[in-house]
Tab-separated table of C-alpha atoms in Angstrom:
chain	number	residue	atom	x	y	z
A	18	UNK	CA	9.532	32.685	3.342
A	19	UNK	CA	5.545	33.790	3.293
A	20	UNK	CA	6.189	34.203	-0.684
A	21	UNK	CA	7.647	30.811	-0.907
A	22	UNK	CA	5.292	28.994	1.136
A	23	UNK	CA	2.404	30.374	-0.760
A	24	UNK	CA	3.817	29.679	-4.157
A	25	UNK	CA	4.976	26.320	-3.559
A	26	UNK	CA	1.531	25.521	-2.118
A	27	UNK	CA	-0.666	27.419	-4.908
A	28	UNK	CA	1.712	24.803	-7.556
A	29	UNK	CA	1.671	21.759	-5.848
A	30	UNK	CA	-1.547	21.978	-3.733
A	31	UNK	CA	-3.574	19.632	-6.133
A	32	UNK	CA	-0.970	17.068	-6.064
A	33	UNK	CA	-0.524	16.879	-2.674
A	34	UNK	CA	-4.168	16.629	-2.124
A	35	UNK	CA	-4.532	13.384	-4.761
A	36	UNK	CA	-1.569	11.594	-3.355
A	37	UNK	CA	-2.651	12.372	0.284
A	38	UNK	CA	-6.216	10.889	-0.013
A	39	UNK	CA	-4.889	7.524	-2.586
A	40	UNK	CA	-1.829	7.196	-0.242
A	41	UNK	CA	-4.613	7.000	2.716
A	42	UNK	CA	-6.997	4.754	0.468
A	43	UNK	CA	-3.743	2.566	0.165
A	44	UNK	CA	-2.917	1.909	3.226
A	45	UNK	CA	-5.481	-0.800	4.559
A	46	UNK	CA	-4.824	-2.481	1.143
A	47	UNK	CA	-4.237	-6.300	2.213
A	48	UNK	CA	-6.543	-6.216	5.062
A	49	UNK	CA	-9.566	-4.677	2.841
A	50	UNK	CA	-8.802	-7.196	-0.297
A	51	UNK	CA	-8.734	-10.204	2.673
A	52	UNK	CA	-12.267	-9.707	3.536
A	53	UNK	CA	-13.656	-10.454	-0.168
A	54	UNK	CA	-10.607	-12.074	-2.019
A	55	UNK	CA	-11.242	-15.751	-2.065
A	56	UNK	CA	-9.045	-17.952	0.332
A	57	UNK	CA	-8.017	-21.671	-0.522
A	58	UNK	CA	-7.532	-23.908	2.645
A	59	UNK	CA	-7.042	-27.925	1.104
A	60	UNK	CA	-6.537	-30.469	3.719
A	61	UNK	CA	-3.160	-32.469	3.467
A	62	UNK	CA	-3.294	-35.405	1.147
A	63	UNK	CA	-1.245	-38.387	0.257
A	64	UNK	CA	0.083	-36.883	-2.848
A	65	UNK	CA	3.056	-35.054	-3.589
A	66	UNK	CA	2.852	-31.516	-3.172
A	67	UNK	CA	2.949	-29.191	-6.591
A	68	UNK	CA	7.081	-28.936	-7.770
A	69	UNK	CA	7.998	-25.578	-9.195
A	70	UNK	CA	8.880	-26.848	-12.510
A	71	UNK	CA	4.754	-28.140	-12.909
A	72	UNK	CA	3.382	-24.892	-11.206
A	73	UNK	CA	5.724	-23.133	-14.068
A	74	UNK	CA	4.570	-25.434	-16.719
A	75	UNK	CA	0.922	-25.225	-16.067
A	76	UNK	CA	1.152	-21.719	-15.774
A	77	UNK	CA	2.770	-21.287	-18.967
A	78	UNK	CA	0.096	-23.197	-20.240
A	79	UNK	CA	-2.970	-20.216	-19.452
A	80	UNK	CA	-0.383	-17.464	-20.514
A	81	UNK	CA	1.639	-18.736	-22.899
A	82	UNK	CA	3.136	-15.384	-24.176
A	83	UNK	CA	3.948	-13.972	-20.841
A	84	UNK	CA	6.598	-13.771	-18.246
A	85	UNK	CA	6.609	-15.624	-15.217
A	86	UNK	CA	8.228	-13.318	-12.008
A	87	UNK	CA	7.878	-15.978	-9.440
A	88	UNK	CA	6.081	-18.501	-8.270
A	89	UNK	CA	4.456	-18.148	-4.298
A	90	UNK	CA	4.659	-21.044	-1.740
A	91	UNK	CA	2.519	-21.082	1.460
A	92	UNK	CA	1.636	-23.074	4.151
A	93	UNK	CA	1.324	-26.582	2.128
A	94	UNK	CA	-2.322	-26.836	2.588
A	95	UNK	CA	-2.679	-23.274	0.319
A	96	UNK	CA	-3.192	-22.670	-2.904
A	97	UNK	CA	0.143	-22.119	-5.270
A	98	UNK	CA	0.392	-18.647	-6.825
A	99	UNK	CA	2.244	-18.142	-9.985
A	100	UNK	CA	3.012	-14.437	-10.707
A	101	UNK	CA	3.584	-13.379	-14.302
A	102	UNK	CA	4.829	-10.106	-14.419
A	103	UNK	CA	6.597	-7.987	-17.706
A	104	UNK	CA	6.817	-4.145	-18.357
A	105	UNK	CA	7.352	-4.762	-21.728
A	106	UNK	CA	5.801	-5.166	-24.618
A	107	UNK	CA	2.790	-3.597	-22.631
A	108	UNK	CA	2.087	-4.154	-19.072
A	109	UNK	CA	1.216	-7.147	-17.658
A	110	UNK	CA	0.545	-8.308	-13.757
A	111	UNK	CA	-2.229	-11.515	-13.263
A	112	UNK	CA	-1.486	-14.416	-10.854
A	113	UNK	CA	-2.828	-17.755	-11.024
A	114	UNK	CA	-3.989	-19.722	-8.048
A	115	UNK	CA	-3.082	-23.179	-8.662
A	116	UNK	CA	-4.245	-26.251	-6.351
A	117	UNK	CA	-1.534	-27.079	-3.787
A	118	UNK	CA	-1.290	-30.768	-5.348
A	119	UNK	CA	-3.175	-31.640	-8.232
A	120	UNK	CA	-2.629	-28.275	-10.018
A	121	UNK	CA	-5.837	-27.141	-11.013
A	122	UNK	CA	-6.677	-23.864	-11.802
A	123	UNK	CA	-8.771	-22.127	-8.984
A	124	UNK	CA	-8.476	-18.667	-10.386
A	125	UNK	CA	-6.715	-15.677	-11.381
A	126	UNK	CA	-6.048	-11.980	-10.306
A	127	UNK	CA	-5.385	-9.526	-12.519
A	128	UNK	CA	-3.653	-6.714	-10.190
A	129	UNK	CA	-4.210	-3.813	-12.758
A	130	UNK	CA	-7.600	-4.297	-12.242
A	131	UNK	CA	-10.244	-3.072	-9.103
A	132	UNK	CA	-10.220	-0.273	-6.276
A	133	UNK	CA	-6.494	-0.588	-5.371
A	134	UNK	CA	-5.075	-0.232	-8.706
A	135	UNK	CA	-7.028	2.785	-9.695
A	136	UNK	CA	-5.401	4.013	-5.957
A	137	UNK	CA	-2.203	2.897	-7.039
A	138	UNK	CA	-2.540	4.875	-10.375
A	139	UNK	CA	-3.318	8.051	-8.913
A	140	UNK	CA	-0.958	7.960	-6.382
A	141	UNK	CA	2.154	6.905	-8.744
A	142	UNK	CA	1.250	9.293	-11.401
A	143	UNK	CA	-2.433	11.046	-10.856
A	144	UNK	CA	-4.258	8.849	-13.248
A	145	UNK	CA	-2.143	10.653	-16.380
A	146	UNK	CA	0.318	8.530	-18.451
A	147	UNK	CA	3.121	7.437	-16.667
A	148	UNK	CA	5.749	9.416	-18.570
A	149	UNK	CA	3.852	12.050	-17.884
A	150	UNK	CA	2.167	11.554	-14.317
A	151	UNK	CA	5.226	9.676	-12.478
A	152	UNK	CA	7.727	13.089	-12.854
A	153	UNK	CA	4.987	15.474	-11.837
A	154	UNK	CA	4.224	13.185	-8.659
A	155	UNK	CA	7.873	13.193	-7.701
A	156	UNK	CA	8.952	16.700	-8.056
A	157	UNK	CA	5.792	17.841	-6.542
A	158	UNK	CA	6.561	15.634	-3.524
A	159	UNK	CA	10.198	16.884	-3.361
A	160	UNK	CA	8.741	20.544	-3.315
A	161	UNK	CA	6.378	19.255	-0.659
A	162	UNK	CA	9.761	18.901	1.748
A	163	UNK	CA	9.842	22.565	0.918
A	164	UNK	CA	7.132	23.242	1.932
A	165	UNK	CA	6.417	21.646	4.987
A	166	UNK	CA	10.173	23.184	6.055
A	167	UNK	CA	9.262	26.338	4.735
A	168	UNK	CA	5.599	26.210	6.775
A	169	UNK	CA	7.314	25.164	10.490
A	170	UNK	CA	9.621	27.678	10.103
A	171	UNK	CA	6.279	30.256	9.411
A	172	UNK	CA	4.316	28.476	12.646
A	173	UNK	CA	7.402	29.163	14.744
A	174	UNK	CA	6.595	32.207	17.320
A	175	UNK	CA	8.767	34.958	17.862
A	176	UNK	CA	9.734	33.944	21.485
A	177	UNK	CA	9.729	30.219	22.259
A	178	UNK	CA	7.778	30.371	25.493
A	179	UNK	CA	5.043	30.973	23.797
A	180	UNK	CA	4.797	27.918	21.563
A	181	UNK	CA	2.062	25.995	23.492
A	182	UNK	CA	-0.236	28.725	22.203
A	183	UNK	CA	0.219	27.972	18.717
A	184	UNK	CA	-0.848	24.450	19.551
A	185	UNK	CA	-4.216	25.209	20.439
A	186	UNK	CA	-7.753	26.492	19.039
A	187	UNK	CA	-8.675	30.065	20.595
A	188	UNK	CA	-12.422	29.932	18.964
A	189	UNK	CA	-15.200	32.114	20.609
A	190	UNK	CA	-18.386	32.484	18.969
A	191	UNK	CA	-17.396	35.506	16.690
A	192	UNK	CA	-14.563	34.368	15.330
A	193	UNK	CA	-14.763	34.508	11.747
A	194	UNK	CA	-14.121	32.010	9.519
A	195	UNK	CA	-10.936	33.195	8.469
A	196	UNK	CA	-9.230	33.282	11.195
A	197	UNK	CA	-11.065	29.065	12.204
A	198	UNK	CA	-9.615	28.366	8.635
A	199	UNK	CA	-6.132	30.155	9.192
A	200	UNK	CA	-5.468	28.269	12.709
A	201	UNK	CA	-7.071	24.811	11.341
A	202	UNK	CA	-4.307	25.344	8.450
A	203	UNK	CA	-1.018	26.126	11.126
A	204	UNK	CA	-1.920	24.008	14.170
A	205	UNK	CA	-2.661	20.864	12.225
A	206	UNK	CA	0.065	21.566	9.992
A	207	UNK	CA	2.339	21.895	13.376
A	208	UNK	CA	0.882	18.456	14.845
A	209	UNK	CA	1.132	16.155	11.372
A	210	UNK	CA	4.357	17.862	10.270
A	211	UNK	CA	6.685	15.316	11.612
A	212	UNK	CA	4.768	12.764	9.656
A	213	UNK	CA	4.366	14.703	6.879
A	214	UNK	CA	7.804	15.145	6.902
A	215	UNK	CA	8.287	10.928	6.648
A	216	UNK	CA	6.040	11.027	4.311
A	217	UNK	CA	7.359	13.005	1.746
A	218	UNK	CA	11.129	11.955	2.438
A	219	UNK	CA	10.229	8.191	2.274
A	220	UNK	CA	8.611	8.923	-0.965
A	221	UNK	CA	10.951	10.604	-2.334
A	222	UNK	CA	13.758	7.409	-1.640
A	223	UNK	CA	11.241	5.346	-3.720
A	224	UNK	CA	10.945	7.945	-6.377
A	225	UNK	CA	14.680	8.927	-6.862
A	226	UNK	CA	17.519	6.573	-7.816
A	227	UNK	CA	20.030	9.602	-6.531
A	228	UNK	CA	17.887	10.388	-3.641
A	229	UNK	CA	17.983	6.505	-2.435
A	230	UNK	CA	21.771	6.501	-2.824
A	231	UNK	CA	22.345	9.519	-0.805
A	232	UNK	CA	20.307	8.205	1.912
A	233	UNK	CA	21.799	5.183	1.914
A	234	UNK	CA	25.148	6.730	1.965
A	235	UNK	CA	24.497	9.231	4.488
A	236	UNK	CA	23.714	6.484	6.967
A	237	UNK	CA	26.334	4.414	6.751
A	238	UNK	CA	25.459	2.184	4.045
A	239	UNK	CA	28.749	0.710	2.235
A	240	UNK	CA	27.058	-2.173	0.043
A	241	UNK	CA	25.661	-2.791	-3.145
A	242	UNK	CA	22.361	-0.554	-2.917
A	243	UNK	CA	20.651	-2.450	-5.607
A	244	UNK	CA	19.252	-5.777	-5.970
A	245	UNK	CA	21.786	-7.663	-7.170
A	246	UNK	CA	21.264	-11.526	-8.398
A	247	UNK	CA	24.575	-13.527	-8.264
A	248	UNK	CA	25.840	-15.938	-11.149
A	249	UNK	CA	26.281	-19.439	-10.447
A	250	UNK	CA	29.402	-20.960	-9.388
A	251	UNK	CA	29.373	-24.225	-10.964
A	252	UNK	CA	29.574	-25.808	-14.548
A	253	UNK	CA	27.883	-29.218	-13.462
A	254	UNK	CA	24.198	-29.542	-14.234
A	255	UNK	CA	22.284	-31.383	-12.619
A	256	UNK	CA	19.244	-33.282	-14.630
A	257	UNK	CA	16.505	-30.001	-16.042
A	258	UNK	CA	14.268	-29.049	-13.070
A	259	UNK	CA	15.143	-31.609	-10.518
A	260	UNK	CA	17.290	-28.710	-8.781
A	261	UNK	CA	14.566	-26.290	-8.482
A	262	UNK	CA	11.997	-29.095	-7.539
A	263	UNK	CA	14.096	-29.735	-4.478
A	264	UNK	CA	14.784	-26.450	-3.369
A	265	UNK	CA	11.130	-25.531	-1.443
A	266	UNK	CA	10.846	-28.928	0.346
A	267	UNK	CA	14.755	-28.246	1.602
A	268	UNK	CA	13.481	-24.604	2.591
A	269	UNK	CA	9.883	-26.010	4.417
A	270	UNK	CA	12.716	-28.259	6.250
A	271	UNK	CA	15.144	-25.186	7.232
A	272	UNK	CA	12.523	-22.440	8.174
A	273	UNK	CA	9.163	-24.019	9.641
A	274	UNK	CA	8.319	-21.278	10.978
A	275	UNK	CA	7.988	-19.045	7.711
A	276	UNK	CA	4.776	-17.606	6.045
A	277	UNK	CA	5.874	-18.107	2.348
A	278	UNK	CA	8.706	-18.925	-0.393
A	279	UNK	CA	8.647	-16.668	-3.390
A	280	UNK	CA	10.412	-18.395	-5.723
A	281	UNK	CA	12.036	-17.018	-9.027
A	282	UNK	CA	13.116	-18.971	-11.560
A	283	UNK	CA	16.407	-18.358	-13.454
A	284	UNK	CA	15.986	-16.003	-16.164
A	285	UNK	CA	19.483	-17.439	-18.240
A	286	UNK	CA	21.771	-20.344	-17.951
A	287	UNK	CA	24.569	-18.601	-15.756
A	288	UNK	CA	21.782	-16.549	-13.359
A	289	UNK	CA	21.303	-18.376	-9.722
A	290	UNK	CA	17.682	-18.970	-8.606
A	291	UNK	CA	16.661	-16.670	-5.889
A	292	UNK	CA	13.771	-17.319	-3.098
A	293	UNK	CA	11.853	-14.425	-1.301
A	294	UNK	CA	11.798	-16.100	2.237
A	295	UNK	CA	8.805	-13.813	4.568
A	296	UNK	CA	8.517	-14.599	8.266
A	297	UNK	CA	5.421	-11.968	8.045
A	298	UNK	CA	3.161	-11.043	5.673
A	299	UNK	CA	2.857	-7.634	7.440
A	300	UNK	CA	5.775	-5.959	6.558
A	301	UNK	CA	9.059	-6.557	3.784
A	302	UNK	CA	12.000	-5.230	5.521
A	303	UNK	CA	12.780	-8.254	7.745
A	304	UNK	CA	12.622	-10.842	4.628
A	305	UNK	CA	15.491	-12.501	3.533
A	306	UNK	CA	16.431	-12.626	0.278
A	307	UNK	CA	18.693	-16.637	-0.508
A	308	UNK	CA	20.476	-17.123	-3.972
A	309	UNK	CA	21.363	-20.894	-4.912
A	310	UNK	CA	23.194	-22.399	-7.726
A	311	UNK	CA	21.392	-23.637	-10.118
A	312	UNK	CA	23.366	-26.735	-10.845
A	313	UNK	CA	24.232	-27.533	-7.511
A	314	UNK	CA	22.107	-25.779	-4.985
A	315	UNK	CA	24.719	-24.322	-3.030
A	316	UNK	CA	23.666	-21.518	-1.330
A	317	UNK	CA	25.760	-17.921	-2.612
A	318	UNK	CA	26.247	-14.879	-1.047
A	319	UNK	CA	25.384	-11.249	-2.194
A	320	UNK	CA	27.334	-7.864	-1.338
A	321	UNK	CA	23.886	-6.506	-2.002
A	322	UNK	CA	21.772	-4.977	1.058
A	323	UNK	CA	19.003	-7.363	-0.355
A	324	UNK	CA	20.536	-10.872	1.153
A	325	UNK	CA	19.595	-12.047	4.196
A	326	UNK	CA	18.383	-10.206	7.073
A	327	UNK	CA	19.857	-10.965	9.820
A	328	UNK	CA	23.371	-10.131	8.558
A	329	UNK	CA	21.775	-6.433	7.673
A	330	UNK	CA	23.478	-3.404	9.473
A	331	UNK	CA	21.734	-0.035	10.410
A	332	UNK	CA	22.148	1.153	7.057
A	333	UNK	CA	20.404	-1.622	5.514
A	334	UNK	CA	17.591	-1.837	7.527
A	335	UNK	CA	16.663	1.925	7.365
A	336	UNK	CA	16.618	1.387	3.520
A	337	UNK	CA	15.090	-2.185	3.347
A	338	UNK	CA	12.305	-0.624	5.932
A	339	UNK	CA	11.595	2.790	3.882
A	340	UNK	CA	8.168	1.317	2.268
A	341	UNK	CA	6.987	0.026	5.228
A	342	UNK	CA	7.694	3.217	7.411
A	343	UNK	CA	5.866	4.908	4.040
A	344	UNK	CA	2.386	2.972	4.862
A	345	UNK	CA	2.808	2.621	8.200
A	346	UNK	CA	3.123	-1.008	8.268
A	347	UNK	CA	5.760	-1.052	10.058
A	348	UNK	CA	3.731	0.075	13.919
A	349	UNK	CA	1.232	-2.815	12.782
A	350	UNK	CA	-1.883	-2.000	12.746
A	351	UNK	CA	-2.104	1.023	15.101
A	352	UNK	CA	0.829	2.335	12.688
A	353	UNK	CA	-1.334	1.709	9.666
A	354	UNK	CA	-4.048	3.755	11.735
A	355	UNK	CA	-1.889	6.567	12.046
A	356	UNK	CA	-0.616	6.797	8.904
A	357	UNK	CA	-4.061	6.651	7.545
A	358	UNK	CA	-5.184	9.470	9.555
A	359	UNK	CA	-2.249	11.689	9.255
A	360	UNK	CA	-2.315	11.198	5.365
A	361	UNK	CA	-5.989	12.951	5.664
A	362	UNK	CA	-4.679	15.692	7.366
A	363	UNK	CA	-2.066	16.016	5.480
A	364	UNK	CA	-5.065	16.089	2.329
A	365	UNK	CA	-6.601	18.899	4.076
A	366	UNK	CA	-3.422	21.019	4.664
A	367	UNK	CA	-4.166	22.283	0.534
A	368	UNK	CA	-7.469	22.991	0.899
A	369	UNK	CA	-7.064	25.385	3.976
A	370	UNK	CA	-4.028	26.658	2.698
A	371	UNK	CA	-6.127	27.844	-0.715
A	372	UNK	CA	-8.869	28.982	1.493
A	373	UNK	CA	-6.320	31.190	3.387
A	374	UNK	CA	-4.726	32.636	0.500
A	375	UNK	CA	-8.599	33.502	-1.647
A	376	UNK	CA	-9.852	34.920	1.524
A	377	UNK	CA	-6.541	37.365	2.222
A	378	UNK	CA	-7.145	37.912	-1.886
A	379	UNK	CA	-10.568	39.182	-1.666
A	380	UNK	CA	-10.901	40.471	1.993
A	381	UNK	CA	-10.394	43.905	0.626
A	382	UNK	CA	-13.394	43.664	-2.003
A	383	UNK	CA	-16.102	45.562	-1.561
A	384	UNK	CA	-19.611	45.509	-3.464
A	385	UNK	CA	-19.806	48.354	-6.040
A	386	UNK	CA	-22.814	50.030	-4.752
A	387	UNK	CA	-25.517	50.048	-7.739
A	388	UNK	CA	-26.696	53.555	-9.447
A	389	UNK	CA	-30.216	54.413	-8.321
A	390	UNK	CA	-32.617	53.501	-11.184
A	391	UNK	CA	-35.423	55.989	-9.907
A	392	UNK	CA	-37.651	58.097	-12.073
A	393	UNK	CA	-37.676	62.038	-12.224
C-alpha cells in the first residue's frame, strides 16, 4: 500500500498540483469577470424588441464564415448575445453583444482569450496540445482516486479509538521539520479527503464517456444519457423565420420569472429548435432544456435526461448536477468558498508528499568528512 501510494504520487504529483491550483483559479470565474466585463442596461423603448432571425442575420454579418451555437436572451432591457461556436476547421468561441432593439453592435468576447482561458487550458490539458494534454489530465485524475483511497487507508490507525489523534498537530518546539511536513501531509490529507474524493470522481464523469454511463447507471438512471435533439413532427412550414421569431416572446409570456433563453437555431430542415431556459445563472442542473417544431411550434418531448427539469428523477439530477458539485456552485457562494479552499489543499497534498519521500531518501546521508590538507 506504502509502495503504491508513493508511486502513484511521485507520477502524478505534478498534475495534481496544476489542476488543483487552475481548478481553484476557476472557481470564482463569473463573479471575477462581473466586476470588469462591461454590462448593458437599455431602458424599454417603443420599438420591437430584436427577433432571432435579425440577431442571427446581423451576426452572420461580423462572422460570416462561422457557426452560430445560439443566440442568448435576457431580461428585455439587456443586451442580445449571439454565440458562435465550431471545433472545426480550427477552434472558434467569440460572442457578440448586440443592442436589445436596434441591433447594434456593442462588442464582442472572444472566450479563448484572457485569465480564465489560460485556467481553463491548464486545467483541461496542462497548457500541452489537447491530444496530448486532455489524456494525461484524465488518467492522472483517475489514478488520483487511487490515491487518495490508497492514502486513507495509510492514515487509518491500528485501533480505532485512537483516531482523534491523527486529527491533530502534536508540534513542540523541537520537532523537526520532517515530522511538521509528514503530519501537515496525513492530517490535511484526512480532513480534505472527502472532497478530494468529489473532486476527482466528478472529474472523472466529465472526462470519461464510460465512466459517465456507469454512474448514471449505477444510480438508477434508465434514459437516454446524452443530449439528444428530437426531429420535427410536422411537414407544414410555416413562412422562413416567422416560427422562430415567435418563439422567445411566447417563452417571456410562459416563464416571467426566468433569467435567460438560450436559443439554438436548427442546424437542418428535419432538426427541432431547442431553447436553454435558466431560472439561475448560478448553477446548470436545474435548467430546462424545451424542443419545438420548427414548422409548427409544438412543443416535443425527449427520452433524454436533458428535457425539462422538473420531470428529472434522482438519477438525472445527480448527473445533470455533476459540474456544479465539481466547482462548488452548487452550496452558492459559501460552496464556491469551500471548494476553492479545499482545491488548495488539495495543491499542497504533492508538495508535502515529495517533501516526505526526499527527506526519508536522504535522511541517511551523511557528509563525507574531507582529507586533512595539512603540511608535514
Amino acid at each position: 500500500m506504502i509502495f503504491t501510494h508513493k508511486i502513484l504520487g511521485l507520477g502524478c504529483g505534478i498534475i495534481v498540483l496544476l489542476v488543483s491550483i487552475t481548478g481553484a483559479c476557476w472557481v470564482f470565474k463569473e463573479e471575477i469577470e462581473a466586476l470588469y466585463e462591461p454590462s448593458y442596461t437599455f431602458s424599454l423603448a417603443d420599438a420591437s424588441p430584436l427577433s432571432a432571425s435579425r440577431a442571427r442575420e446581423i451576426a452572420q454579418m461580423v462572422f460570416p464564415e462561422k457557426e452560430i451555437h445560439g443566440t442568448l436572451f435576457r431580461e428585455e432591457n439587456s443586451a442580445v448575445e449571439v454565440i458562435f461556436y465550431q471545433a472545426e476547421p480550427e477552434e472558434f468561441y467569440q460572442s457578440l453583444f448586440l443592442h436589445p432593439y436596434s441591433g447594434e453592435v456593442l462588442s464582442h468576447k472572444d472566450h479563448f482569450a484572457g485569465f480564465f482561458a489560460f485556467v481553463l487550458r491548464g486545467h483541461m490539458y496542462l497548457w500541452l496540445p489537447p491530444s496530448i494534454g486532455a489524456p494525461i489530465v484524465k488518467y492522472g485524475i483517475l489514478l488520483f482516486l487511487v490515491i487518495l483511497c490508497s492514502g486513507i487507508l495509510l492514515w487509518l490507525p491500528p485501533q480505532w479509538k485512537n483516531w482523534r489523534q491523527r486529527l491533530k498537530f502534536h508540534w513542540k518546539s523541537a520537532t523537526r521539520w520532517r515530522r511538521k511536513n509528514y503530519d501537515l501531509h496525513t492530517i490535511i490529507g484526512a480532513y480534505v479527503f472527502a472532497l478530494a474524493l468529489v473532486f476527482g470522481f466528478t472529474g472523472c464523469v466529465m472526462s470519461f464517456p464510460w465512466f459517465y454511463y456507469l454512474t448514471y447507471k449505477a444510480v438508477g438512471g434508465s434514459k437516454e444519457p446524452r443530449f439528444v435533439i428530437p426531429a420535427n413532427q410536422s411537414q407544414a412550414s410555416l413562412a422562413p423565420d416567422i416560427g422562430i421569431d415567435q418563439l422567445i416572446p411566447q417563452l417571456r409570456k410562459q416563464e416571467p420569472l426566468a433569467n435567460s433563453f438560450e436559443l439554438h437555431y436548427p442546424t437542418h430542415d428535419t432538426a427541432s429548435i431547442y431553447v436553454e431556459v435558466a431560472s439561475n445563472r448560478s448553477v446548470y442542473y436545474n435548467r430546462d432544456y424545451r424542443f419545438f417544431d420548427q414548422n409548427t411550434l409544438e412543443e416535443l418531448s425527449t427520452n433524454s435526461i436533458y428535457g425539462i427539469y422538473q420531470r428529472a428523477d434522482f438519477s438525472d439530477t445527480m448527473i445533470r448536477m455533476n459540474y456544479d458539485i465539481h466547482v462548488g456552485a452548487i452550496g452558492g457562494l459559501l460552496g464556491k468558498l469551500l471548494a476553492f479552499l479545499a482545491s488548495l489543499l488539495v495543491g499542497s497534498l504533492p508538495i508535502s508528499g515529495f517533501l516526505i519521500w526526499y527527506g526519508r531518501k536522504n535522511k541517511n546521508r551523511r557528509k563525507t568528512p574531507q582529507k586533512s590538507s595539512s603540511q608535514y
